[in-house]
JSON list of C-alpha atoms in Angstrom, two decimals:
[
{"chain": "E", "resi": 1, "resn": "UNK", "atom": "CA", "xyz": [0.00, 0.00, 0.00]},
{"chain": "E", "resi": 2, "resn": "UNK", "atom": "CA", "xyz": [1.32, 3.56, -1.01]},
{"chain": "E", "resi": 3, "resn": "UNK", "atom": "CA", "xyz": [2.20, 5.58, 2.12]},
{"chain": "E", "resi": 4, "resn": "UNK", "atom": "CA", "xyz": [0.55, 9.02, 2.22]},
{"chain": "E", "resi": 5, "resn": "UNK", "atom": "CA", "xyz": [2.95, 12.15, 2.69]},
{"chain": "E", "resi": 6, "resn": "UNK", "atom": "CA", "xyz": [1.19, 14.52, 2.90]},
{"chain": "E", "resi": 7, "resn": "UNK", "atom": "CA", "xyz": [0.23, 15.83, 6.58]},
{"chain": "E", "resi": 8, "resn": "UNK", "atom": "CA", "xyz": [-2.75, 17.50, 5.47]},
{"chain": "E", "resi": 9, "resn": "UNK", "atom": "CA", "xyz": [-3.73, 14.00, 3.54]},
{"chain": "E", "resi": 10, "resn": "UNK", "atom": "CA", "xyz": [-3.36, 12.06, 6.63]},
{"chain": "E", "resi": 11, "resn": "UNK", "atom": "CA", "xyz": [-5.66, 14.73, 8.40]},
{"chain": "E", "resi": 12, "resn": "UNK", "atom": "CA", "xyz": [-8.45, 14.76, 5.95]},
{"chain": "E", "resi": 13, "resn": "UNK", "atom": "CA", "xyz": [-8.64, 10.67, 5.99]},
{"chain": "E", "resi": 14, "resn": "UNK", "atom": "CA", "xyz": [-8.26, 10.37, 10.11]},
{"chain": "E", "resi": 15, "resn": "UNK", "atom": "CA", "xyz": [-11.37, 13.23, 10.11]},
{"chain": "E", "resi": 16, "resn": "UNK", "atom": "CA", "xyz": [-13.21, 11.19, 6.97]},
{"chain": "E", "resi": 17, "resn": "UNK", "atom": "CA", "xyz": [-12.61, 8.02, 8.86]},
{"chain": "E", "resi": 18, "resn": "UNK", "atom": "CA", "xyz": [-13.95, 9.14, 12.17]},
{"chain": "E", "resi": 19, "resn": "UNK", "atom": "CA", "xyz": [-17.14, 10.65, 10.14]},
{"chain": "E", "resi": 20, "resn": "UNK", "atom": "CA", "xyz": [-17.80, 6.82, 8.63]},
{"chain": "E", "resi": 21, "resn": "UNK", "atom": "CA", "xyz": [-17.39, 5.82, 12.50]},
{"chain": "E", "resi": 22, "resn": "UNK", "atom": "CA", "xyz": [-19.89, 8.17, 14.29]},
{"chain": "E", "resi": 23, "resn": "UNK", "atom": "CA", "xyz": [-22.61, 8.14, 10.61]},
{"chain": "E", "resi": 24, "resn": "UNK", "atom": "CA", "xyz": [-22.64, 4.81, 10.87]},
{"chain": "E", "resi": 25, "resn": "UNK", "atom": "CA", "xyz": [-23.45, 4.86, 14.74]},
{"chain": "E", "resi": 26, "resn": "UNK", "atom": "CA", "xyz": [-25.94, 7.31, 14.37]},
{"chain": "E", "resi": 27, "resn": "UNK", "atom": "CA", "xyz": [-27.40, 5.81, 11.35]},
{"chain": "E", "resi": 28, "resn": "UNK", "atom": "CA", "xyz": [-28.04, 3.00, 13.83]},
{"chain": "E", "resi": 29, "resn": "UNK", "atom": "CA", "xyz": [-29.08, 4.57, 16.88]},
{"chain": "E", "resi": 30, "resn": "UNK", "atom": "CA", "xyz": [-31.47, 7.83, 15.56]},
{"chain": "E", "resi": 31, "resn": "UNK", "atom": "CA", "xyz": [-33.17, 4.49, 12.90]},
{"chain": "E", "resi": 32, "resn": "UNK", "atom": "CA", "xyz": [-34.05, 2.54, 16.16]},
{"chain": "E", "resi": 33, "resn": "UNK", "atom": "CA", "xyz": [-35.05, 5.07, 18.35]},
{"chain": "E", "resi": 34, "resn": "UNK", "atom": "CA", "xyz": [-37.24, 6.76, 15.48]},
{"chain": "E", "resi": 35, "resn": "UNK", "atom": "CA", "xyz": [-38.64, 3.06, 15.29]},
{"chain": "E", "resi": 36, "resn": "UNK", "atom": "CA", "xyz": [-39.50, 3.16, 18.25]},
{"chain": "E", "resi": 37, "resn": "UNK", "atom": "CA", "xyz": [-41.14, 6.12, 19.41]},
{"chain": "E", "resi": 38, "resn": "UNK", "atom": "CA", "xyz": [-42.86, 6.25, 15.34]},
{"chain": "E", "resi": 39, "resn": "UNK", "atom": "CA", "xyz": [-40.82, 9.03, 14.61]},
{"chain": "E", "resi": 40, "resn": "UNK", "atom": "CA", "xyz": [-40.79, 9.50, 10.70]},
{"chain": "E", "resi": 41, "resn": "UNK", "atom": "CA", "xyz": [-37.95, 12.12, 11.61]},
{"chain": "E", "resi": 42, "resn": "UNK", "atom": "CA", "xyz": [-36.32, 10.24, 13.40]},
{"chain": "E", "resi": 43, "resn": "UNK", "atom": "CA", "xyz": [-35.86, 7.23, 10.99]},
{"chain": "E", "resi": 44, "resn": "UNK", "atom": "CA", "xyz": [-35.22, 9.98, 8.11]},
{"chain": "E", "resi": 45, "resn": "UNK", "atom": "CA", "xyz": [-32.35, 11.41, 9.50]},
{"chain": "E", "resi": 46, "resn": "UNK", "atom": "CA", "xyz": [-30.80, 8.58, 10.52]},
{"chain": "E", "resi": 47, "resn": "UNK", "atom": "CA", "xyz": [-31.38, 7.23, 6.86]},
{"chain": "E", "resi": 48, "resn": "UNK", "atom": "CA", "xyz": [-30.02, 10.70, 5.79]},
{"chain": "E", "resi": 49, "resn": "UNK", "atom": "CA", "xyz": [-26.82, 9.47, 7.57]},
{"chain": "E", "resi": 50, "resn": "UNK", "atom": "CA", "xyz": [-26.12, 6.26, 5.40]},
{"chain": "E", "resi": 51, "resn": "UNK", "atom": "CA", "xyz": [-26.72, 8.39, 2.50]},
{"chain": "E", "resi": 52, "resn": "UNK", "atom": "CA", "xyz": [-23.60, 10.88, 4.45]},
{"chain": "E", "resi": 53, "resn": "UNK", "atom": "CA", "xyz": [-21.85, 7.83, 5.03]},
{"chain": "E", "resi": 54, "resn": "UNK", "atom": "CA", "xyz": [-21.79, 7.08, 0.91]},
{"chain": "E", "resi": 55, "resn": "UNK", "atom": "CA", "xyz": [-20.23, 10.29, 0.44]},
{"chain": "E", "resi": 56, "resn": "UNK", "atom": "CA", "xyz": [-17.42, 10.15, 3.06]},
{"chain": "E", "resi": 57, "resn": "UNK", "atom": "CA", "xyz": [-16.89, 6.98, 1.05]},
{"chain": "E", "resi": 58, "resn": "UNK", "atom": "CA", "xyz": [-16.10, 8.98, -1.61]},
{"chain": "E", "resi": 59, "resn": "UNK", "atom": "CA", "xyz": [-13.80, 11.17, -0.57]},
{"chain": "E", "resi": 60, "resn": "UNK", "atom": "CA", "xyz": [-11.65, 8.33, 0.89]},
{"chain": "E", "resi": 61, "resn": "UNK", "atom": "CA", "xyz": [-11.84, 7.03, -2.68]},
{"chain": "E", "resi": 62, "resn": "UNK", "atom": "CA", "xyz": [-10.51, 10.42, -3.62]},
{"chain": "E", "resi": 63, "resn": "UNK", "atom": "CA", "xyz": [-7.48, 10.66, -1.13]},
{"chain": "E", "resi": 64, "resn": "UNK", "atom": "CA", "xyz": [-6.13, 7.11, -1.21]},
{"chain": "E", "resi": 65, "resn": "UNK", "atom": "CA", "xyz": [-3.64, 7.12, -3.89]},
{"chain": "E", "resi": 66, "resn": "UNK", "atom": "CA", "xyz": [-3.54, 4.76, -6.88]},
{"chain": "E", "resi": 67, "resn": "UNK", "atom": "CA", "xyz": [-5.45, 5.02, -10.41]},
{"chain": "E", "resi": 68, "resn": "UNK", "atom": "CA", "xyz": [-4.72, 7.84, -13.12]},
{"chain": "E", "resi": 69, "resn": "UNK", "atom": "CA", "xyz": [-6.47, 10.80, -13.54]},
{"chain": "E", "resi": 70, "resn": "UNK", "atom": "CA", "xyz": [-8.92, 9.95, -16.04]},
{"chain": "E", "resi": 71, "resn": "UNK", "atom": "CA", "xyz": [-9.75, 7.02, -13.83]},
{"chain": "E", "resi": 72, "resn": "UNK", "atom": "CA", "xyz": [-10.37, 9.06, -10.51]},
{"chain": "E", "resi": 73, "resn": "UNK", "atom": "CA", "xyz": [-12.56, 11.89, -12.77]},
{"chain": "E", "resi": 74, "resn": "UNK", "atom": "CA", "xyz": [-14.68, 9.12, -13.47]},
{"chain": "E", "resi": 75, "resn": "UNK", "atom": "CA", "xyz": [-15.00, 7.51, -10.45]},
{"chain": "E", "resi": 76, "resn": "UNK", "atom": "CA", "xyz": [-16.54, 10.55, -9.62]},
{"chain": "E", "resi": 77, "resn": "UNK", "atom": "CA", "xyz": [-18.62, 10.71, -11.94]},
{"chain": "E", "resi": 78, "resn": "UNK", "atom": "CA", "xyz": [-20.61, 7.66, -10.79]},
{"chain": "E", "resi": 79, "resn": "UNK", "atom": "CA", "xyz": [-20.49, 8.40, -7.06]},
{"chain": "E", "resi": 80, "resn": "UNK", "atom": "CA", "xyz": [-22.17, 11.46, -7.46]},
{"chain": "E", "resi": 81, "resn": "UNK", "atom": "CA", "xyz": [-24.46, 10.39, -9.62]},
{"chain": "E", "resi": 82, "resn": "UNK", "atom": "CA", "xyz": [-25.30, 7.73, -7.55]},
{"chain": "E", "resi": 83, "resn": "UNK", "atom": "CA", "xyz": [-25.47, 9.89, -4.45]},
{"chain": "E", "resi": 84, "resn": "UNK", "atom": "CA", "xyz": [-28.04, 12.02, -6.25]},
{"chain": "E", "resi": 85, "resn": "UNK", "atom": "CA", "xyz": [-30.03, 9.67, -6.92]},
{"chain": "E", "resi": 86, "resn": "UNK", "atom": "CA", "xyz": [-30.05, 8.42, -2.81]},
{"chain": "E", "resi": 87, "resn": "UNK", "atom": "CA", "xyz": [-30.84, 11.60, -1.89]},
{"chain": "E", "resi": 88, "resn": "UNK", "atom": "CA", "xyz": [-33.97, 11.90, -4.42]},
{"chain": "E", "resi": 89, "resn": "UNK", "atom": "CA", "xyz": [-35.31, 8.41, -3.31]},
{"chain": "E", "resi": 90, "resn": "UNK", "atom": "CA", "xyz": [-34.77, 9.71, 0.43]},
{"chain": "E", "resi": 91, "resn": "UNK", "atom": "CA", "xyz": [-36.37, 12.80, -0.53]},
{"chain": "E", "resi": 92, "resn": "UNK", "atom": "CA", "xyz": [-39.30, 11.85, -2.02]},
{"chain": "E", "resi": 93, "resn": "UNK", "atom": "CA", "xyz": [-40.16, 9.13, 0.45]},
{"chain": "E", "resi": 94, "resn": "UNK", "atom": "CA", "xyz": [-39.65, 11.23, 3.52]},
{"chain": "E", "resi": 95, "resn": "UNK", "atom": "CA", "xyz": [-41.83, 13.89, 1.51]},
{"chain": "E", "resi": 96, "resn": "UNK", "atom": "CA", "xyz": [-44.59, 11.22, 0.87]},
{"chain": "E", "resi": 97, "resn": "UNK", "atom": "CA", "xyz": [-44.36, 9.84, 4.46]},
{"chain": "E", "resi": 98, "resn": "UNK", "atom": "CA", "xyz": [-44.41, 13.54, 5.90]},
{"chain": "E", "resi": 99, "resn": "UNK", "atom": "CA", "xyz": [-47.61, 14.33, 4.05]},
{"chain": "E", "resi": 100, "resn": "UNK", "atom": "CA", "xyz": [-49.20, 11.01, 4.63]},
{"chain": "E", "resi": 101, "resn": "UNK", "atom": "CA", "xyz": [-48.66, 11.53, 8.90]},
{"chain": "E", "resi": 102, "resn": "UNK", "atom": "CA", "xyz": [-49.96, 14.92, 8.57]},
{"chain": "E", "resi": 103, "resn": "UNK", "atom": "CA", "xyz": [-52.84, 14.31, 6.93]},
{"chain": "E", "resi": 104, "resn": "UNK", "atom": "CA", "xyz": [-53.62, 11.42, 8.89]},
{"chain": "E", "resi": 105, "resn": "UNK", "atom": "CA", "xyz": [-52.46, 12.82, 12.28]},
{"chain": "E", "resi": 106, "resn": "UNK", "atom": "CA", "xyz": [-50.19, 10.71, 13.31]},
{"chain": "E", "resi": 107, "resn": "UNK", "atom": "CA", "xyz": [-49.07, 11.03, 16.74]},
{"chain": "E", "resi": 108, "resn": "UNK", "atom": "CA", "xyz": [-45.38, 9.83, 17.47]},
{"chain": "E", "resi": 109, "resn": "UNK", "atom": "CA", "xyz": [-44.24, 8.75, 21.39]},
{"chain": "E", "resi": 110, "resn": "UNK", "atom": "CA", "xyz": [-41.60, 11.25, 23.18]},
{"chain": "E", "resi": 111, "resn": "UNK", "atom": "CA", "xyz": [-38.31, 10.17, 22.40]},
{"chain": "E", "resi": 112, "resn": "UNK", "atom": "CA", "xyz": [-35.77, 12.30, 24.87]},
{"chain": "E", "resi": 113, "resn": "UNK", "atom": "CA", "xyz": [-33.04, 9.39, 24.18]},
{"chain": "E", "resi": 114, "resn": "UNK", "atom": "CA", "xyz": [-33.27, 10.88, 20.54]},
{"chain": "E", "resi": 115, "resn": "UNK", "atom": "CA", "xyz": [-33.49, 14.39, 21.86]},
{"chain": "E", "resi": 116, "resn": "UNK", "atom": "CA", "xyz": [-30.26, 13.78, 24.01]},
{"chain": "E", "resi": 117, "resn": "UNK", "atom": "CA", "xyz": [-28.39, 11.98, 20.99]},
{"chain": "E", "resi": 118, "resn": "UNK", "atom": "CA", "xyz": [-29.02, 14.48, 18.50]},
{"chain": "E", "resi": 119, "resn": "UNK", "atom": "CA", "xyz": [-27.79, 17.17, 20.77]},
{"chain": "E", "resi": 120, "resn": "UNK", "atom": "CA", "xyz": [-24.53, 15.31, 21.02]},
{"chain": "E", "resi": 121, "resn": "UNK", "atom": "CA", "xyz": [-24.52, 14.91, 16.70]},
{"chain": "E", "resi": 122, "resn": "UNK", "atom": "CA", "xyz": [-24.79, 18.58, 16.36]},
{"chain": "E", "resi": 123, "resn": "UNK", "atom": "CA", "xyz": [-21.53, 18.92, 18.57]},
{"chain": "E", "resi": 124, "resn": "UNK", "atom": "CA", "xyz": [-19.84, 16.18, 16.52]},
{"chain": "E", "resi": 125, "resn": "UNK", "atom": "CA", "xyz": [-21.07, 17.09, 13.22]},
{"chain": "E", "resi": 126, "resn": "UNK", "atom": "CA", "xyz": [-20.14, 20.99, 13.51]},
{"chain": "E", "resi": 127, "resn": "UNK", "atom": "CA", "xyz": [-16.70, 20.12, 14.89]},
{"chain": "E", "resi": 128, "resn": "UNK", "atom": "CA", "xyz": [-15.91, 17.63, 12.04]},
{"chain": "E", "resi": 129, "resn": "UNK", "atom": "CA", "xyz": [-17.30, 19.96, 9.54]},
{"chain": "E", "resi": 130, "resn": "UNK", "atom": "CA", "xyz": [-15.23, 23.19, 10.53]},
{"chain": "E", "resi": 131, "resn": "UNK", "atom": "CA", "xyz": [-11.88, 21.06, 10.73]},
{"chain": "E", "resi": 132, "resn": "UNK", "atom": "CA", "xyz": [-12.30, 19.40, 7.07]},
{"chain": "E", "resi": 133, "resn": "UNK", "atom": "CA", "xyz": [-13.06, 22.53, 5.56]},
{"chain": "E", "resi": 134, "resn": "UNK", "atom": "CA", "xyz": [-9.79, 24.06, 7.35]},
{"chain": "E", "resi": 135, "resn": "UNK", "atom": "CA", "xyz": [-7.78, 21.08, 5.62]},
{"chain": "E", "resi": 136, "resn": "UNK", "atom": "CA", "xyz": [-9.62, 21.22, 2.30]},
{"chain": "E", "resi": 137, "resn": "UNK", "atom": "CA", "xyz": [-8.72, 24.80, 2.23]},
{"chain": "E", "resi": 138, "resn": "UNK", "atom": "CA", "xyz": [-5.37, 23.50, 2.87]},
{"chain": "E", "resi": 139, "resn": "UNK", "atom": "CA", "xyz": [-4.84, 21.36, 0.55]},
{"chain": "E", "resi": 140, "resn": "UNK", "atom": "CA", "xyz": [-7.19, 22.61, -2.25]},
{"chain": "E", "resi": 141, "resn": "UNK", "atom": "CA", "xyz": [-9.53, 19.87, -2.09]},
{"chain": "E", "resi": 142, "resn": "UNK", "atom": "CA", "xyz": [-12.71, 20.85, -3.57]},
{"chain": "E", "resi": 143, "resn": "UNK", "atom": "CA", "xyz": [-14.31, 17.02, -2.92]},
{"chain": "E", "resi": 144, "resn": "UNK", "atom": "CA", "xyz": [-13.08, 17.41, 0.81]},
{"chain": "E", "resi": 145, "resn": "UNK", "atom": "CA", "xyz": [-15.06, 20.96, 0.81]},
{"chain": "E", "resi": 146, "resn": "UNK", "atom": "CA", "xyz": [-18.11, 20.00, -0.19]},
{"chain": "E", "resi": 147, "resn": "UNK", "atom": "CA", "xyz": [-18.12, 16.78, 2.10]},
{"chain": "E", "resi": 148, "resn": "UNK", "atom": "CA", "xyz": [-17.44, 19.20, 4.71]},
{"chain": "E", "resi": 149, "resn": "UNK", "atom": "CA", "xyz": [-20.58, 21.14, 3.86]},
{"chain": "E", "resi": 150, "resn": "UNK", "atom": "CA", "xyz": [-22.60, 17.87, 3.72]},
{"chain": "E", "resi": 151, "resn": "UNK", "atom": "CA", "xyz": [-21.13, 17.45, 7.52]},
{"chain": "E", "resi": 152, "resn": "UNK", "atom": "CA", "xyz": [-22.37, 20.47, 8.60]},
{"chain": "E", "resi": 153, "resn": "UNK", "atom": "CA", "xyz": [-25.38, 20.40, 7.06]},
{"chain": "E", "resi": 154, "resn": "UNK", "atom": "CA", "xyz": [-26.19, 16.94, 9.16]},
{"chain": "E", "resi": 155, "resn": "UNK", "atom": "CA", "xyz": [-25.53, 18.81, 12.05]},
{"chain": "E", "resi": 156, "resn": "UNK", "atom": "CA", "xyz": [-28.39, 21.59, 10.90]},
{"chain": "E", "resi": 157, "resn": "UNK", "atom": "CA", "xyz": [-30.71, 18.69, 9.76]},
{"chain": "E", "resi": 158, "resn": "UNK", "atom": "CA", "xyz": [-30.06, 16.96, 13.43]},
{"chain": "E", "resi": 159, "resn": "UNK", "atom": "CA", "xyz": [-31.45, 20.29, 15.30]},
{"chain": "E", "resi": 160, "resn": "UNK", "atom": "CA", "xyz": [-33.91, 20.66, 13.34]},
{"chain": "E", "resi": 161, "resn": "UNK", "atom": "CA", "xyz": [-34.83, 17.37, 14.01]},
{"chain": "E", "resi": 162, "resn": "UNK", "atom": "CA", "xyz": [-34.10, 17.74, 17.94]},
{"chain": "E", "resi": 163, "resn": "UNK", "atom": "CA", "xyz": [-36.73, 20.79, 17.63]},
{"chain": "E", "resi": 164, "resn": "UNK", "atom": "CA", "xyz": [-39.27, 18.81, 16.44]},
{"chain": "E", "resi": 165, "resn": "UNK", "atom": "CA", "xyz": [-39.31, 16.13, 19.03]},
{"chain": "E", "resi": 166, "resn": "UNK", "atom": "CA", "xyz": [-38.99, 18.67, 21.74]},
{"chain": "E", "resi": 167, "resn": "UNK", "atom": "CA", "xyz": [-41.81, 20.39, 20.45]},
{"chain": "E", "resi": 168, "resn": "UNK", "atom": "CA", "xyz": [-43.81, 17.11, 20.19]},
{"chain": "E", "resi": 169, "resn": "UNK", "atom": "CA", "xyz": [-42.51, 15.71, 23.94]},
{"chain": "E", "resi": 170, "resn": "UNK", "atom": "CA", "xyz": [-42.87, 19.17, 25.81]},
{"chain": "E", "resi": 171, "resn": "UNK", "atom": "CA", "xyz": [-45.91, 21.10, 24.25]},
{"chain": "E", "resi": 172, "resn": "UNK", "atom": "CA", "xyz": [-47.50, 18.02, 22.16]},
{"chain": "E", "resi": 173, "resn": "UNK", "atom": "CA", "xyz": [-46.70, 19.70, 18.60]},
{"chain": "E", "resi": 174, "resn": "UNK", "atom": "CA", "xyz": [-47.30, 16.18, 16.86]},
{"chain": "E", "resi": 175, "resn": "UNK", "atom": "CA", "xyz": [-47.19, 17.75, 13.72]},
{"chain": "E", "resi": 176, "resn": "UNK", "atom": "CA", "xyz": [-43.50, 19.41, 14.32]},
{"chain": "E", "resi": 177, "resn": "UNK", "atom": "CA", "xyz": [-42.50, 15.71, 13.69]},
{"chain": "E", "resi": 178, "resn": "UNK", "atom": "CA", "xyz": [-43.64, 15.33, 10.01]},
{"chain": "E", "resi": 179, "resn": "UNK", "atom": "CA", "xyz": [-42.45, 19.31, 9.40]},
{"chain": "E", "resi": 180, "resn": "UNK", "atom": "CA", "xyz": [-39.33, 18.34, 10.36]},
{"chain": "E", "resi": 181, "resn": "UNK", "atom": "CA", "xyz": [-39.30, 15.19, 8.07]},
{"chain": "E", "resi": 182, "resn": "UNK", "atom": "CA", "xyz": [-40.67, 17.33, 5.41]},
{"chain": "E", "resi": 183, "resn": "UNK", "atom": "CA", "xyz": [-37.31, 19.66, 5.87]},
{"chain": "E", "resi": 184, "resn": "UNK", "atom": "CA", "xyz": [-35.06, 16.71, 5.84]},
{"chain": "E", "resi": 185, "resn": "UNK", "atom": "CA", "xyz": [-36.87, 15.72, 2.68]},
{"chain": "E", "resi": 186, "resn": "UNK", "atom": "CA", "xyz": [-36.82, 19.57, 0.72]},
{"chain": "E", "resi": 187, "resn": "UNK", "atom": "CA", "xyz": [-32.68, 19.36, 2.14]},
{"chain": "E", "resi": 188, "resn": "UNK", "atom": "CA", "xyz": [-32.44, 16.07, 0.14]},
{"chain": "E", "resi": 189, "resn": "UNK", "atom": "CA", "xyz": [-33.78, 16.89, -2.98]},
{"chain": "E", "resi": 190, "resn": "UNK", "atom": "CA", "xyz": [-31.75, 20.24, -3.10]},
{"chain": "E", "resi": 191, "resn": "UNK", "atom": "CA", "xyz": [-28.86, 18.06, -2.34]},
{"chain": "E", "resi": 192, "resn": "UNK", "atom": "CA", "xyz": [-29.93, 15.46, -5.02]},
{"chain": "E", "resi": 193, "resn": "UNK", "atom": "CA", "xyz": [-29.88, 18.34, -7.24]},
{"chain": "E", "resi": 194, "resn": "UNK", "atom": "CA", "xyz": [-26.66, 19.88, -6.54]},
{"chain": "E", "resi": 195, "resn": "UNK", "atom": "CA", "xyz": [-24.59, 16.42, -6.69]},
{"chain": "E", "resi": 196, "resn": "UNK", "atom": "CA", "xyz": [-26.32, 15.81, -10.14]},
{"chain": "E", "resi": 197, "resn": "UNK", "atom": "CA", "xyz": [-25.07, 18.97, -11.43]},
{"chain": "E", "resi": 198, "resn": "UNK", "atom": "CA", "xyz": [-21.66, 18.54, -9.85]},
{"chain": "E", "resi": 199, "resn": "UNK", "atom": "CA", "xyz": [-21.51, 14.92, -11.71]},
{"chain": "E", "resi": 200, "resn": "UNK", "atom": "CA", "xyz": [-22.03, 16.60, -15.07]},
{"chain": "E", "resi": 201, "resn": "UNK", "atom": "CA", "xyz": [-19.95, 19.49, -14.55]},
{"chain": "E", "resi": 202, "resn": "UNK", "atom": "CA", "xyz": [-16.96, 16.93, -13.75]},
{"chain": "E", "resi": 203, "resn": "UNK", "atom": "CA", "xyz": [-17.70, 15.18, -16.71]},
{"chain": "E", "resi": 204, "resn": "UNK", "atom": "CA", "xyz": [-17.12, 17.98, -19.12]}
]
C-alpha cells in the first residue's frame, strides 16, 4: 500500500474516517429510536446518515492514492451520480411519508433518548465539519469541501430534528415531527440536485 505524505492528507482521511465511524453509529441509533417512538424524523435522518456515510466513502476514494487521472474523474462521476439519486429516493419518500402523517395525524411517542443523541450529533457534526473545511482549504480539495458542507449540514438537519421532538414531547406539537421530516426531505432533494449537477460538470 502507497504511504501518504502529505500531513494535510493524513488529516483529511483520520477526520473522513472518524465521520464513517460516528454516521454509521448514528445511522443506527437515531433508525431505532425513530422506530421506536414512530418518529418519521427520526428514521429519516438517521437514513439521511447512510446516504452521508456514501459520500465520506467517496472522498476516501478520492485521497487514497492509486489510479490515473482519467480514472479518478470518473470515479466521480458515478459516485455522485449515484449519491443524487439516494438523496432523491430519500427525498421523495420522507416527503410522501411527511404528508401522509400529517394528513392522517399521526401522533409519534416522546423520544428524549433521541433528543439527548441528537444534541450530542450537532456537537460532533459541527466540529468535524469546521476542521475538514480548514484542511480542504489546505490542501485545495474541492471534494473534501463540499463533504465538509454535507457534515455540517447533518448537524443543521439533526437540530432541526431535535426541535421537532422537543416540540412534540414538551408542548405536544405532533405535527413538528412530520415538518421536520418534510425539511429533511426539501434538504435532500436540493442536495440530489446539486450532486447531479456537480456529476455533469466533472464530466465535461
Amino acid at each position: 500500500m502507497e504511504q501518504l505524505e502529505d500531513p494535510a492528507q493524513r488529516s483529511a482521511l483520520r477526520l473522513e474516517y472518524a465521520t464513517l465511524g460516528w454516521n454509521g453509529a448514528e445511522a443506527v441509533i437515531t433508525i431505532a429510536l425513530g422506530i421506536a417512538a414512530g418518529s418519521l424524523a427520526l428514521v429519516g435522518f438517521g437514513v439521511d446518515s447512510l446516504v452521508e456515510l456514501f459520500a465520506s466513502l467517496v472522498v476516501v476514494w478520492h485521497l487514497r492514492p492509486g489510479g490515473s487521472d482519467q480514472d479518478v474523474e470518473r470515479r466521480t462521476e458515478v459516485a455522485l451520480r449515484l449519491i443524487a439519486v439516494a438523496f432523491a429516493v430519500l427525498g421523495l419518500v420522507l416527503g410522501l411519508g411527511a404528508v401522509a402523517n400529517l394528513i392522517g395525524g399521526h401522533r409519534p411517542e416522546e423520544s428524549w433518548w433521541g433528543i439527548a443523541y441528537l444534541a450530542v450529533t450537532v456537537v460532533v457534526m459541527v466540529t468535524l465539519g469546521v476542521l475538514k473545511r480548514r484542511v480542504a482549504e489546505q490542501m485545495g480539495s474541492a471534494p473534501l469541501r463540499s463533504e465538509a458542507t454535507v457534515s455540517l449540514l447533518d448537524a443543521g438537519l439533526a437540530a432541526a430534528t431535535l426541535v421537532g421532538l422537543a416540540l412534540n414531547a414538551m408542548l405536544d406539537w405532533w405535527w413538528a415531527d412530520p415538518l421536520a421530516a418534510l425539511l429533511i426531505a426539501v434538504v435532500a432533494w436540493r442536495e440530489a440536485r446539486e450532486n447531479w449537477l456537480e456529476a455533469g460538470e466533472s464530466d465535461a
